[in-house]
Structures are given as structure tokens and as C-alpha cells.
GROMACS .gro file of C-alpha atoms in nm:
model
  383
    1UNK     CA    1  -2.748   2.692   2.768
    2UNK     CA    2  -2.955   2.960   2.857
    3UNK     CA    3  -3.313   2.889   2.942
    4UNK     CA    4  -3.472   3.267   2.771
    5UNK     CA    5  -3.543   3.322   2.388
    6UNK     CA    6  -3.305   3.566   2.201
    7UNK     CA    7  -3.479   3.812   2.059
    8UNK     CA    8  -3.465   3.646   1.689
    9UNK     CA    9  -3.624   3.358   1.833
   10UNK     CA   10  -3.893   3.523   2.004
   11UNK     CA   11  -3.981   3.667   1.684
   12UNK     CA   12  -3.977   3.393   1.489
   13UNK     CA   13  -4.194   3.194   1.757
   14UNK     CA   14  -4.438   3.491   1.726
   15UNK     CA   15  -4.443   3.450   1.314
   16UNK     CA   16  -4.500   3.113   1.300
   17UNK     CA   17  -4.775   3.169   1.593
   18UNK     CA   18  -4.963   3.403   1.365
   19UNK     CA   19  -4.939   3.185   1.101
   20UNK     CA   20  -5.075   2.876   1.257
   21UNK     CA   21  -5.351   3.090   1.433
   22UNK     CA   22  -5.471   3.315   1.189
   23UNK     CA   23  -5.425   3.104   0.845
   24UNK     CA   24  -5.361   2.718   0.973
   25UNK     CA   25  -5.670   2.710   1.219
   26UNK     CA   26  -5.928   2.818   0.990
   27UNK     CA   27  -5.882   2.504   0.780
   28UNK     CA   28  -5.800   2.247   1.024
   29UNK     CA   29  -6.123   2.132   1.120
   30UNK     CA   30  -6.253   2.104   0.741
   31UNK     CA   31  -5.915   1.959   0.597
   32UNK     CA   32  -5.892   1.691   0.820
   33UNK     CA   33  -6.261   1.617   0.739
   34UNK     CA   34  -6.206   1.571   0.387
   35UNK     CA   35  -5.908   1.467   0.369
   36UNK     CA   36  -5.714   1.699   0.154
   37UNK     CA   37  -5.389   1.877   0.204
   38UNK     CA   38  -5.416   2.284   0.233
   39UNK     CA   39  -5.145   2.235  -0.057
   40UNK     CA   40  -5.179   2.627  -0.138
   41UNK     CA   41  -4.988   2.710   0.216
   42UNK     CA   42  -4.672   2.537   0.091
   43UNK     CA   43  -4.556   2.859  -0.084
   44UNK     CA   44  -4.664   3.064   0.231
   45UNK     CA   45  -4.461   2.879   0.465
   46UNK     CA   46  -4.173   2.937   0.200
   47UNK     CA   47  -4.204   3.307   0.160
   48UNK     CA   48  -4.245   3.310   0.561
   49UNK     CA   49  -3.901   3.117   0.539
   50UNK     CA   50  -4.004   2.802   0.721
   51UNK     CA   51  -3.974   2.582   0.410
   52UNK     CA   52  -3.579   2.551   0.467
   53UNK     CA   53  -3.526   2.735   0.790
   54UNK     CA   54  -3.173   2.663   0.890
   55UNK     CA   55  -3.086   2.584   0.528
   56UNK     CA   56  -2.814   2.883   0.465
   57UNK     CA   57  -2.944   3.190   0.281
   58UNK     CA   58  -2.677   3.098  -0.036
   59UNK     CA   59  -2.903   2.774  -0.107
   60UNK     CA   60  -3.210   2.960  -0.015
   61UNK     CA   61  -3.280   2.921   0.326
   62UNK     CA   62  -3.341   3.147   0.614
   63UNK     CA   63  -3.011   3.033   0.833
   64UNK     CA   64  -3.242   2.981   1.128
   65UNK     CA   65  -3.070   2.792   1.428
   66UNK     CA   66  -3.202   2.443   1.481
   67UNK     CA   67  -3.398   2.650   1.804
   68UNK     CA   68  -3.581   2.850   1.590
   69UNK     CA   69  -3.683   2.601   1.366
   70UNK     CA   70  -3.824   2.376   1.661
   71UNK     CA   71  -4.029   2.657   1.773
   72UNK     CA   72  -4.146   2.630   1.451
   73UNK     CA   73  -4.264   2.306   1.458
   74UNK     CA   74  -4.407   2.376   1.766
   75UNK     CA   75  -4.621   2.642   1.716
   76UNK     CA   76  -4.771   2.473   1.385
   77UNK     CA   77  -4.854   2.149   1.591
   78UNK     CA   78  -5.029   2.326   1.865
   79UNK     CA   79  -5.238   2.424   1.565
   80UNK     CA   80  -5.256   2.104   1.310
   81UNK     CA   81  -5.020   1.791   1.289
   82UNK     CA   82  -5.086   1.748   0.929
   83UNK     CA   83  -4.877   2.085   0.825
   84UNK     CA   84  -4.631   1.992   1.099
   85UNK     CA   85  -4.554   1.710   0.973
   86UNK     CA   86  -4.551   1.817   0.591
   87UNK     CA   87  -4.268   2.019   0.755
   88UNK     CA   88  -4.105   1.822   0.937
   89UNK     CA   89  -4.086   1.597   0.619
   90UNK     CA   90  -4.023   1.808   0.349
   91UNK     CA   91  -3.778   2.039   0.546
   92UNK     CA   92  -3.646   1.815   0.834
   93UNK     CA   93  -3.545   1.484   0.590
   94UNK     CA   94  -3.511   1.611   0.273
   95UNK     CA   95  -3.376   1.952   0.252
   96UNK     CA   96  -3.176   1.897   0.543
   97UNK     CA   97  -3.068   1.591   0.441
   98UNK     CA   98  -2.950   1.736   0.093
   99UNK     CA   99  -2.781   2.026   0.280
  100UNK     CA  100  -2.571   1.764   0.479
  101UNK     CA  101  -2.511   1.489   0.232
  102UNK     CA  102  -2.551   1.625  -0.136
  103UNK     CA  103  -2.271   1.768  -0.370
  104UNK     CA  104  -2.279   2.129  -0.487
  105UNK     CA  105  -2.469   2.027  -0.792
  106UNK     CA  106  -2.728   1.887  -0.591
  107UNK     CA  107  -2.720   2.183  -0.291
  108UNK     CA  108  -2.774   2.421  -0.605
  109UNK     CA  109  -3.044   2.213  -0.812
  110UNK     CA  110  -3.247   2.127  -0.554
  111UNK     CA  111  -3.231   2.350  -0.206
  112UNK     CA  112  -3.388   2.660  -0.357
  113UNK     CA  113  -3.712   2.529  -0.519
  114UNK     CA  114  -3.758   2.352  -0.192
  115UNK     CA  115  -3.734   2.656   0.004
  116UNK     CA  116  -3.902   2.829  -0.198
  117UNK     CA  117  -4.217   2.578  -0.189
  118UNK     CA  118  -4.189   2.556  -0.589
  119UNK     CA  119  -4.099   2.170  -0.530
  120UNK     CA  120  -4.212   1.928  -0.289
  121UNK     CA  121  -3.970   1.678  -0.091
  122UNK     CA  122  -4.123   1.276   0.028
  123UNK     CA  123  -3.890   1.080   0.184
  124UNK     CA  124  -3.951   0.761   0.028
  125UNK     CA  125  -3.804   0.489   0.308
  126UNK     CA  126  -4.065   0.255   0.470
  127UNK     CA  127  -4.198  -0.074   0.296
  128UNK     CA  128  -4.429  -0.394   0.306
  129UNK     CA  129  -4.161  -0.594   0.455
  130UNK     CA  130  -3.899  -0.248   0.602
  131UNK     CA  131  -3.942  -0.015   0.843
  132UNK     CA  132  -3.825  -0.018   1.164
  133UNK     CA  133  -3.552  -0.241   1.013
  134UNK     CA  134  -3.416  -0.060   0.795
  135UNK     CA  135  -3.116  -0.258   0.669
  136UNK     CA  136  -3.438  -0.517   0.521
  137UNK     CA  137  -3.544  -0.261   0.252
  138UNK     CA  138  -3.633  -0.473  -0.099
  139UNK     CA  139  -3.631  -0.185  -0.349
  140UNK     CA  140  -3.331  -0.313  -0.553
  141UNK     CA  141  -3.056  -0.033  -0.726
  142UNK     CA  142  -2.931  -0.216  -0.985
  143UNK     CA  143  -2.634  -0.043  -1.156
  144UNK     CA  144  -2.697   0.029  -1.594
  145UNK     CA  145  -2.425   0.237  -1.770
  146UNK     CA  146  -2.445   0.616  -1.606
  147UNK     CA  147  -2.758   0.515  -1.386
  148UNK     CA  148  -2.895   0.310  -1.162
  149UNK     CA  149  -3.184   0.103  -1.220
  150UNK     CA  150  -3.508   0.130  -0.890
  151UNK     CA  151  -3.770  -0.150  -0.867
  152UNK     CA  152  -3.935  -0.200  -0.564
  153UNK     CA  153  -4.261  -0.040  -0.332
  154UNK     CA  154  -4.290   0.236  -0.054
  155UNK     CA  155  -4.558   0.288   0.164
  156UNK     CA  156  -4.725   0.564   0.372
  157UNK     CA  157  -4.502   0.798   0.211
  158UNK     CA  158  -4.552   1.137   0.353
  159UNK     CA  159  -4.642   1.386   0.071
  160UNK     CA  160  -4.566   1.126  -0.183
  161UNK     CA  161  -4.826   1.185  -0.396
  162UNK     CA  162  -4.793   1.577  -0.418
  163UNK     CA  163  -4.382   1.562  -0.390
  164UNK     CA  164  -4.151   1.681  -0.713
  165UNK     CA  165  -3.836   1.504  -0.537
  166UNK     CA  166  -3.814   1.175  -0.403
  167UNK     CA  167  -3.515   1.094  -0.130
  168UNK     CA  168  -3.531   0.680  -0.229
  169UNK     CA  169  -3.358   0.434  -0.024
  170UNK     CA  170  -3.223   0.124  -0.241
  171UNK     CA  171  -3.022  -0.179  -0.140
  172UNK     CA  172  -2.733  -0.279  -0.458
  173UNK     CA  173  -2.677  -0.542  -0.220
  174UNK     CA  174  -2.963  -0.732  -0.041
  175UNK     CA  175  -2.675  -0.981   0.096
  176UNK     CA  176  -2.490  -0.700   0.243
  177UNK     CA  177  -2.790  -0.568   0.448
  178UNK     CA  178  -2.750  -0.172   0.583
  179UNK     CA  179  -2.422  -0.161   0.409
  180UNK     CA  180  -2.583  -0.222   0.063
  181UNK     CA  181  -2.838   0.050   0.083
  182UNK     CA  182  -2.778   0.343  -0.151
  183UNK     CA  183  -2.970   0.710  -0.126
  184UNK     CA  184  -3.108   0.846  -0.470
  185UNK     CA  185  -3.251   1.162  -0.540
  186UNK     CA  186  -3.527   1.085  -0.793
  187UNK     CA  187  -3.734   1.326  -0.952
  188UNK     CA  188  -4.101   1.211  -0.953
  189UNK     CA  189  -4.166   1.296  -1.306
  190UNK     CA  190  -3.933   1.058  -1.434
  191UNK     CA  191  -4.112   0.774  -1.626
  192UNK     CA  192  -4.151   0.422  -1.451
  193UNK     CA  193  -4.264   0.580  -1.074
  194UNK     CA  194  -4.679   0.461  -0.999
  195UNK     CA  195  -4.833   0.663  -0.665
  196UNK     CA  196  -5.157   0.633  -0.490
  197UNK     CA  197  -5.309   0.723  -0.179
  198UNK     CA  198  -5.275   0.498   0.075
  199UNK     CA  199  -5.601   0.270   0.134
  200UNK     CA  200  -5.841   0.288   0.406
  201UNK     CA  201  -5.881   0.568   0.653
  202UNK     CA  202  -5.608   0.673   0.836
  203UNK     CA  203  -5.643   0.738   1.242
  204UNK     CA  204  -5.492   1.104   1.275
  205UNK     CA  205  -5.299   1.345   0.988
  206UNK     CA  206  -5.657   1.305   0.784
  207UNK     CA  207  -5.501   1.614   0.633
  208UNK     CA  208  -5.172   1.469   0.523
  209UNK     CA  209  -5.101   1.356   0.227
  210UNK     CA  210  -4.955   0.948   0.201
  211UNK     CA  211  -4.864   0.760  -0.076
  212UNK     CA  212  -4.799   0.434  -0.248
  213UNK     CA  213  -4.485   0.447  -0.426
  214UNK     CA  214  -4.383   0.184  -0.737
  215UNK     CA  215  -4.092   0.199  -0.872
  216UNK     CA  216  -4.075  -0.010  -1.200
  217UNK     CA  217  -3.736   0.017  -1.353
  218UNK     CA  218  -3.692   0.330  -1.280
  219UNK     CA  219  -3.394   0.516  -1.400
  220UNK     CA  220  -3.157   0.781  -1.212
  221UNK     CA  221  -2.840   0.936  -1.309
  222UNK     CA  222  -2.533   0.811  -1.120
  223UNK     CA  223  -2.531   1.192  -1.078
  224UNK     CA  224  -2.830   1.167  -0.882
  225UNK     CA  225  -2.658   0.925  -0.542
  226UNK     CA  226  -2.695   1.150  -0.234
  227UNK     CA  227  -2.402   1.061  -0.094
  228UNK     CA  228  -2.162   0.756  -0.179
  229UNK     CA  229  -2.260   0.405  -0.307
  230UNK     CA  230  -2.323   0.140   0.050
  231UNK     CA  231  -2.377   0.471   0.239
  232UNK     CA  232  -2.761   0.526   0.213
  233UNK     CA  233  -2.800   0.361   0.595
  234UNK     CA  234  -2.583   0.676   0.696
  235UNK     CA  235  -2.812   0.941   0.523
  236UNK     CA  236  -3.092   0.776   0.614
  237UNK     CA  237  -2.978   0.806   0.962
  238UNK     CA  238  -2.905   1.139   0.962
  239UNK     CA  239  -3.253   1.269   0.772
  240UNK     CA  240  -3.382   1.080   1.140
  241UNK     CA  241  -3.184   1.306   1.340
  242UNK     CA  242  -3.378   1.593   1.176
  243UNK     CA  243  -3.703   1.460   1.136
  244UNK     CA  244  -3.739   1.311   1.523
  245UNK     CA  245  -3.624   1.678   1.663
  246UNK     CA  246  -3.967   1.824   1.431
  247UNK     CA  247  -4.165   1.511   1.583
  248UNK     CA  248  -4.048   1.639   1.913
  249UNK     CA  249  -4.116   1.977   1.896
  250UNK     CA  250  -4.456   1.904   1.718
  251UNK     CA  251  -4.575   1.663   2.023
  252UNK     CA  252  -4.502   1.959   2.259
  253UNK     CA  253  -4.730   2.189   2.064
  254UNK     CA  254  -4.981   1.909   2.069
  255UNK     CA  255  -4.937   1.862   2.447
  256UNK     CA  256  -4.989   2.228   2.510
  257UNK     CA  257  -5.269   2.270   2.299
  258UNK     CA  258  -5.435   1.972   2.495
  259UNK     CA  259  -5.384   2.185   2.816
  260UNK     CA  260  -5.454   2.510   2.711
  261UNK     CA  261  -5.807   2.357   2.579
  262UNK     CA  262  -5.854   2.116   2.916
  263UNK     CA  263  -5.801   2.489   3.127
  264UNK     CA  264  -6.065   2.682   2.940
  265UNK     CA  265  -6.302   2.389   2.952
  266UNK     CA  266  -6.246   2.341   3.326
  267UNK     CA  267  -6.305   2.710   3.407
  268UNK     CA  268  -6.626   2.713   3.187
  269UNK     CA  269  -6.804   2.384   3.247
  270UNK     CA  270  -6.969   2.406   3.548
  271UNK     CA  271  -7.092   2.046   3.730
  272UNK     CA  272  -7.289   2.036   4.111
  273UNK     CA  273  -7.302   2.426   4.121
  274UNK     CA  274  -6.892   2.474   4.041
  275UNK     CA  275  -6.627   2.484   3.830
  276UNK     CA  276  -6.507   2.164   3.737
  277UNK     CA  277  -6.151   2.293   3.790
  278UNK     CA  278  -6.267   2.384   4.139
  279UNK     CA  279  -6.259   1.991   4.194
  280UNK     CA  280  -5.914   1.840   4.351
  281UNK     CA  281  -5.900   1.559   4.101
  282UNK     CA  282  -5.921   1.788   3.755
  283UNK     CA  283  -5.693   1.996   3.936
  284UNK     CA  284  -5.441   1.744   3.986
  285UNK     CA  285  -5.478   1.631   3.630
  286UNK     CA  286  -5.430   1.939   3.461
  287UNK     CA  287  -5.088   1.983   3.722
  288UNK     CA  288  -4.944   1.660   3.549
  289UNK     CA  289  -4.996   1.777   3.217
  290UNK     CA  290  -4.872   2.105   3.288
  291UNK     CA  291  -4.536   1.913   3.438
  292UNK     CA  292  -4.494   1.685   3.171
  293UNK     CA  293  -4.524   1.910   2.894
  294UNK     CA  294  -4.264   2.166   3.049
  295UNK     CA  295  -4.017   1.878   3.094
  296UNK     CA  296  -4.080   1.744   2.699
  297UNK     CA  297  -4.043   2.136   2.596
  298UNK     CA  298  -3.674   2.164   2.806
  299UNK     CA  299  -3.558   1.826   2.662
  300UNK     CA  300  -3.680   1.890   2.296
  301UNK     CA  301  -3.472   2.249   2.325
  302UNK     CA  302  -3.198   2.071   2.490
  303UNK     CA  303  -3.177   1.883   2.185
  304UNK     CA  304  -3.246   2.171   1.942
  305UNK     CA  305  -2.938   2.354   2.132
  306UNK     CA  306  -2.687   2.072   2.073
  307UNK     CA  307  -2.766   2.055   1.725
  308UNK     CA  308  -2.722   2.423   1.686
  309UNK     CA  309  -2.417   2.380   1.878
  310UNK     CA  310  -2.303   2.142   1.622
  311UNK     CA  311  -2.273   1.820   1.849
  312UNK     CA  312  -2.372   1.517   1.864
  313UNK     CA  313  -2.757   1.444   1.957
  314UNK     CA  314  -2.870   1.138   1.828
  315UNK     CA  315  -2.935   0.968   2.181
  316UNK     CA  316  -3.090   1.330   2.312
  317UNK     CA  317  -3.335   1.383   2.028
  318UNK     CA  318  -3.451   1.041   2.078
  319UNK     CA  319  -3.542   1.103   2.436
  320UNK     CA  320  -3.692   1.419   2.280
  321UNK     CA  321  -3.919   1.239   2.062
  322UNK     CA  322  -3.979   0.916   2.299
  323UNK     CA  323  -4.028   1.169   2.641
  324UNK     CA  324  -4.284   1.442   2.419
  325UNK     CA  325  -4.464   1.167   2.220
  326UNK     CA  326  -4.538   0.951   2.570
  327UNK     CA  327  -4.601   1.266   2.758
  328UNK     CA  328  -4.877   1.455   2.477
  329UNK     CA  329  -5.053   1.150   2.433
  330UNK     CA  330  -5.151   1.139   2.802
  331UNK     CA  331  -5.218   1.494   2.806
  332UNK     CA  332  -5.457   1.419   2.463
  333UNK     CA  333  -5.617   1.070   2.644
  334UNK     CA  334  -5.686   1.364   2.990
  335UNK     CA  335  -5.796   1.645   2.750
  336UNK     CA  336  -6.070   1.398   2.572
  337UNK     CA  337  -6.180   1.273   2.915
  338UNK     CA  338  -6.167   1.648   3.092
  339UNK     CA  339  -6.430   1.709   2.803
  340UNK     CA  340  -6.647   1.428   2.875
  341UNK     CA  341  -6.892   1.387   2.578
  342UNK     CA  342  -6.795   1.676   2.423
  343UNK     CA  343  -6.424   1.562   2.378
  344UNK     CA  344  -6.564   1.248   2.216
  345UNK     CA  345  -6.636   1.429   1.889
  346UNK     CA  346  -6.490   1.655   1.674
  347UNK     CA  347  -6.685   1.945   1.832
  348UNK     CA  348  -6.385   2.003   1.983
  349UNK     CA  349  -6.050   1.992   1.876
  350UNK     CA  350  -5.927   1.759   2.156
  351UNK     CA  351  -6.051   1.465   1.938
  352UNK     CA  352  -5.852   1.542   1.652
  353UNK     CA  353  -5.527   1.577   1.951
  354UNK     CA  354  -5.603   1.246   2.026
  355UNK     CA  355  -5.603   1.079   1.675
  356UNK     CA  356  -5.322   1.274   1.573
  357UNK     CA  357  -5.073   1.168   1.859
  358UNK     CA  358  -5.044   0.855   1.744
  359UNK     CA  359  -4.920   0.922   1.473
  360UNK     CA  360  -4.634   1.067   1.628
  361UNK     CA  361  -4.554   0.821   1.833
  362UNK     CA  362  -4.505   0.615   1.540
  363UNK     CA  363  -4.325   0.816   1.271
  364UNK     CA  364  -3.938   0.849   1.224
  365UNK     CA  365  -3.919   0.541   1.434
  366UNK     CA  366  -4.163   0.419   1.683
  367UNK     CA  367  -4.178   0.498   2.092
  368UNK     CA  368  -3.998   0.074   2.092
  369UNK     CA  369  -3.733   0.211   1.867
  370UNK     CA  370  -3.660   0.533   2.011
  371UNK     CA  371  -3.582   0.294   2.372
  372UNK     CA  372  -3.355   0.113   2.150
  373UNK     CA  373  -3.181   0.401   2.041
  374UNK     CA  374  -3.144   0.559   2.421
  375UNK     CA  375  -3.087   0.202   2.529
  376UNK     CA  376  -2.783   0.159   2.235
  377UNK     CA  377  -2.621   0.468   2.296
  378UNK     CA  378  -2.636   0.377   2.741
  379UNK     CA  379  -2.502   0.016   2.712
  380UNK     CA  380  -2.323   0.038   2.331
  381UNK     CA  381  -2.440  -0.251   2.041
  382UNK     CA  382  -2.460  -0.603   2.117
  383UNK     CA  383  -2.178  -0.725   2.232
   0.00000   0.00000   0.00000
């Protein structure tokens, strides 16, 4: 592995660096204070060829490695979690997803109004009663001629109310658990599908956009199966693989953003006639974060590498995600502290760090799951 950026790479870190500075910053304060998604970008980030990065060019993509597109990620959540993680959704477990599971029909249908930004992609997986477990989803597939028949609910479904395509986990077989779960691509327009926002206030990702999702007897072509029928616990594992290595990546940009912020405030704020970055203990603090967030950057490209490489990373992007998560939100809990009463509002960014972090420690499987996963792959399954 070698530890310097190609030359591609480095330009594509600097594009997507631009971007987040010079169009994604302006809005981040205000769109996280309202609450609305900066839904006009989507067709920017396609024409900057983000949408689909390492989606090949015949399906629309850009044919980015998996590097590339994590430096992606990066840059945009040094800037604002909520695009990051319409990314990281839309890109990381659906379009991937389709690239590595659907047919040609599907590959051609669907891939290049994704990329393009023209659609919108929700991944439409969590529940009341399913999450975490994801062999106890509810939303029955019940089979009717040429289609299949959806009834069920889906919560905080990222993009789900602006989304064209839904990927919709199903079981056909409650009894049968995670080998009972089918994956359907459902296009949201199709009668029978209810969204809302979610209730309440969320924490962090103001800016993101999460849904309620009923399905009532909703219909979808046989055509329509990503994948084969009992296989949907497969897909849906693989869409993971994608979207933890964007979480990943995204938690580094938040980390560094935390520490680039903490070492101008410490140079400027001045306390007993110095610096406060003249004092031992802010010193020390800013050294941790600066060591933690090199290590999550190394293991998230580690990860990124084997992926491009084409082998198997499940147990390495999970230490990705677990490691980066863990290590920003200490870096966000320092920067808000570092800032004293300033950090405690949303003067400055650092408060918006630390509501968004958590977020990330909790999507595409929590910080407890990702130990399970690391743990699993160390000792193997139950025995």
C-alpha cells in the first residue's frame, strides 16, 4: 500500500475540497437551522461526478477507486454531515448496491439517473421493531402473479421523503428469519407508499432529510428483486460494506475539522496574558486529537485500499467506522470544551460537530454492533 496520493486522487481530494468550501459551507449553518435539505446540490455533486463515483463510466459513473471516493466523503464531512451522509446513502447503499447485485436491466434503468442526480436513492431498512437485528424486519413480501405484494413501516429513512428509488428490505418468510428477507427496488411513485418526516427534532443531520415509510399493499414487479428471492440479508449486507467505509471517512473529516477549529481558537483566545495553546494541558489535548485522527484516517484508507483491491473488508471497515466514530466524537466533546462558552452555541461550528457525531456513531450499525462484527470475524459465530 503506499501511504502518498496518486495524482488522480489528489485532484479529486482538491475538487471535492472546493466544493465543500466554497458551495457546502455557505449553507451549513442556515440549513441545519431550518431544517431543510440544500436539495439543489444533488445535481452538482452529479455533474462533479461524486453522485456514483466508482460506479463504471458505461452505467454512468466516474470509475473512481473506492480511495477516491473516501476522500470524498471526507472532505464533504469536514464541511457538513448532512450532504455526507446524503452521499454516503444515495451513492454508498444504493447505487453501489445496484452495481453489485442488480441485473443488466436494472444496472441500465437505474445507475444513470442516479449518477446523474436526476433520481434520488433511500435505503429503506430500519423499523419499529428492526434494526440492529436485521433478520426481525416485519414488512411482509407476499408473492401475487408477476409481483410481489409490500406492507409494512420504515423509519428514519435517510432521504426518504425526497428519494425516486426505494432499496426495500421484505421478509416472504417471517419463520425463516434472515433467510426470508428479499431486496426490492421500488419506485416511490408507485401507488400504496405513505412518507413523512420523522417526528420531533433530531440531535445532529438537522439538514438531512428522514422519513416515515408505509407501505400498504404495495406492488413491485418480480422484475424489480435486487438479487434472488431469501437473499435480501446478503444485499443488505453488502450496501453496509459501502455505506460504513462513507461513515468512516465522513467521521475523519469531522475529527479534523474539530482540530483544525480547536488550533485556530487556541492561537487566538488569549486567557492570563497568553495563548491558551501556550498552556501544557490544551497542548496535550489538541496532541491526542491530532493522534487519533491520523490513526482513524490510515485505517479508513486501509480499508478504502482493500476494497479497491477487490478483497475482502468487512471486519476492516468496521474497525474503520467503530475506530473514526469513537475517535471524532472525543475530538468534537475537546473542540466544544477548548471553546468554552463559545463552543456551547452555534456561534461556532464545533456545536454542530458535536450533535452531528452521534449520528455517526449510530448509522449503518451502531459503535455495539460494529464490536460484534470485529469480535465475529476474531473468534468466528457462536459456536
Amino acid at each position: 500500500m503506499e501511504f502518498a496520493l496518486t495524482p488522480g486522487q489528489r485532484e479529486i481530494q482538491a475538487r471535492a475540497r472546493r466544493f465543500a468550501e466554497e458551495e457546502v459551507a455557505p449553507l451549513a449553518r442556515e440549513a441545519d437551522e431550518r431544517g431543510v435539505f440544500p436539495r439543489h446540490l444533488v445535481p452538482r455533486m452529479g455533474a462533479l461526478g461524486f453522485l456514483a463515483g466508482p460506479i463504471e463510466p458505461a452505467y454512468g459513473g466516474a470509475g473512481l477507486d473506492y480511495l477516491s471516493f473516501a476522500l470524498i466523503y471526507e472532505e464533504l464531512g469536514r464541511i457538513d454531515s448532512s450532504i455526507r451522509g446524503f452521499l454516503a446513502v444515495h451513492a454508498g447503499l444504493v447505487s453501489l448496491c445496484i452495481r453489485d447485485r442488480g441485473t443488466e436491466e436494472q444496472r441500465r434503468r437505474y445507475l444513470p439517473r442516479l449518477a446523474r442526480g436526476e433520481w434520488i436513492g433511500c435505503y429503506a431498512l430500519t423499523e419499529p421493531e428492526a434494526g440492529s437485528d436485521v433478520a426481525g424486519i416485519q414488512t411482509t413480501a407476499r408473492e401475487d402473479g408477476d409481483s410481489f405484494v409490500l406492507s409494512g413501516e420504515k423509519i428514519w429513512i435517510t432521504n426518504g421523503n425526497i428519494a425516486d428509488l426505494a432499496l426495500v428490505f421484505a421478509t416472504h418468510d417471517p419463520a425463516a428469519r434472515h433467510r426470508g428477507l428479499c431486496a426490492f427496488l421500488l419506485e416511490t411513485a408507485t401507488p400504496g407508499l405513505r412518507r413523512e418526516p420523522m417526528p420531533g427534532h433530531e440531535l445532529g443531520h438537522r439538514a438531512s432529510d428522514h422519513a416515515r415509510i408505509v407501505l400498504d399493499g404495495v406492488r413491485v414487479p418480480q422484475a424489480n428483486i435486487l438479487g434472488e428471492v431469501g437473499e435480501g440479508f446478503q444485499v443488505a449486507m453488502t450496501a453496509l460494506d459501502h455505506g460504513r467505509l462513507g461513515v468512516a471517512a465522513g467521521a475523519v473529516g469531522v475529527g479534523q475539522a474539530c482540530l483544525d477549529a480547536s488550533v485556530a481558537f487556541a492561537r487566538a483566545r488569549r486567557q492570563f496574558g497568553r495563548r491558551i495553546g501556550d498552556f501544557q494541558m490544551i497542548q496535550a489535548t489538541l496532541a491526542d486529537m491530532a493522534a487519533d485522527i491520523e490513526a482513524a484516517r490510515l485505517l479508513v484508507y486501509r480499508a478504502a485500499w482493500m476494497k479497491a483491491e477487490g478483497l475482502r473488508a468487512t471486519r476492516e471497515v468496521s474497525i474503520a467506522k467503530l475506530f473514526a466514530t469513537e475517535a471524532a466524537a472525543r475530538a468534537a466533546s475537546e473542540a466544544v470544551l477548548i471553546h468554552g462558552g463559545r463552543g456551547y452555541s452555534n456561534e461556532y461550528p464545533v456545536e454542530r460537530y458535536y450533535r452531528d457525531i452521534k449520528g455517526l456513531q449510530i448509522y449503518e450499525g451502531t459503535s455495539h454492533i460494529q464490536r460484534i462484527v470485529v469480535a465475529r470475524e476474531l473468534i468466528g459465530g457462536e459456536g
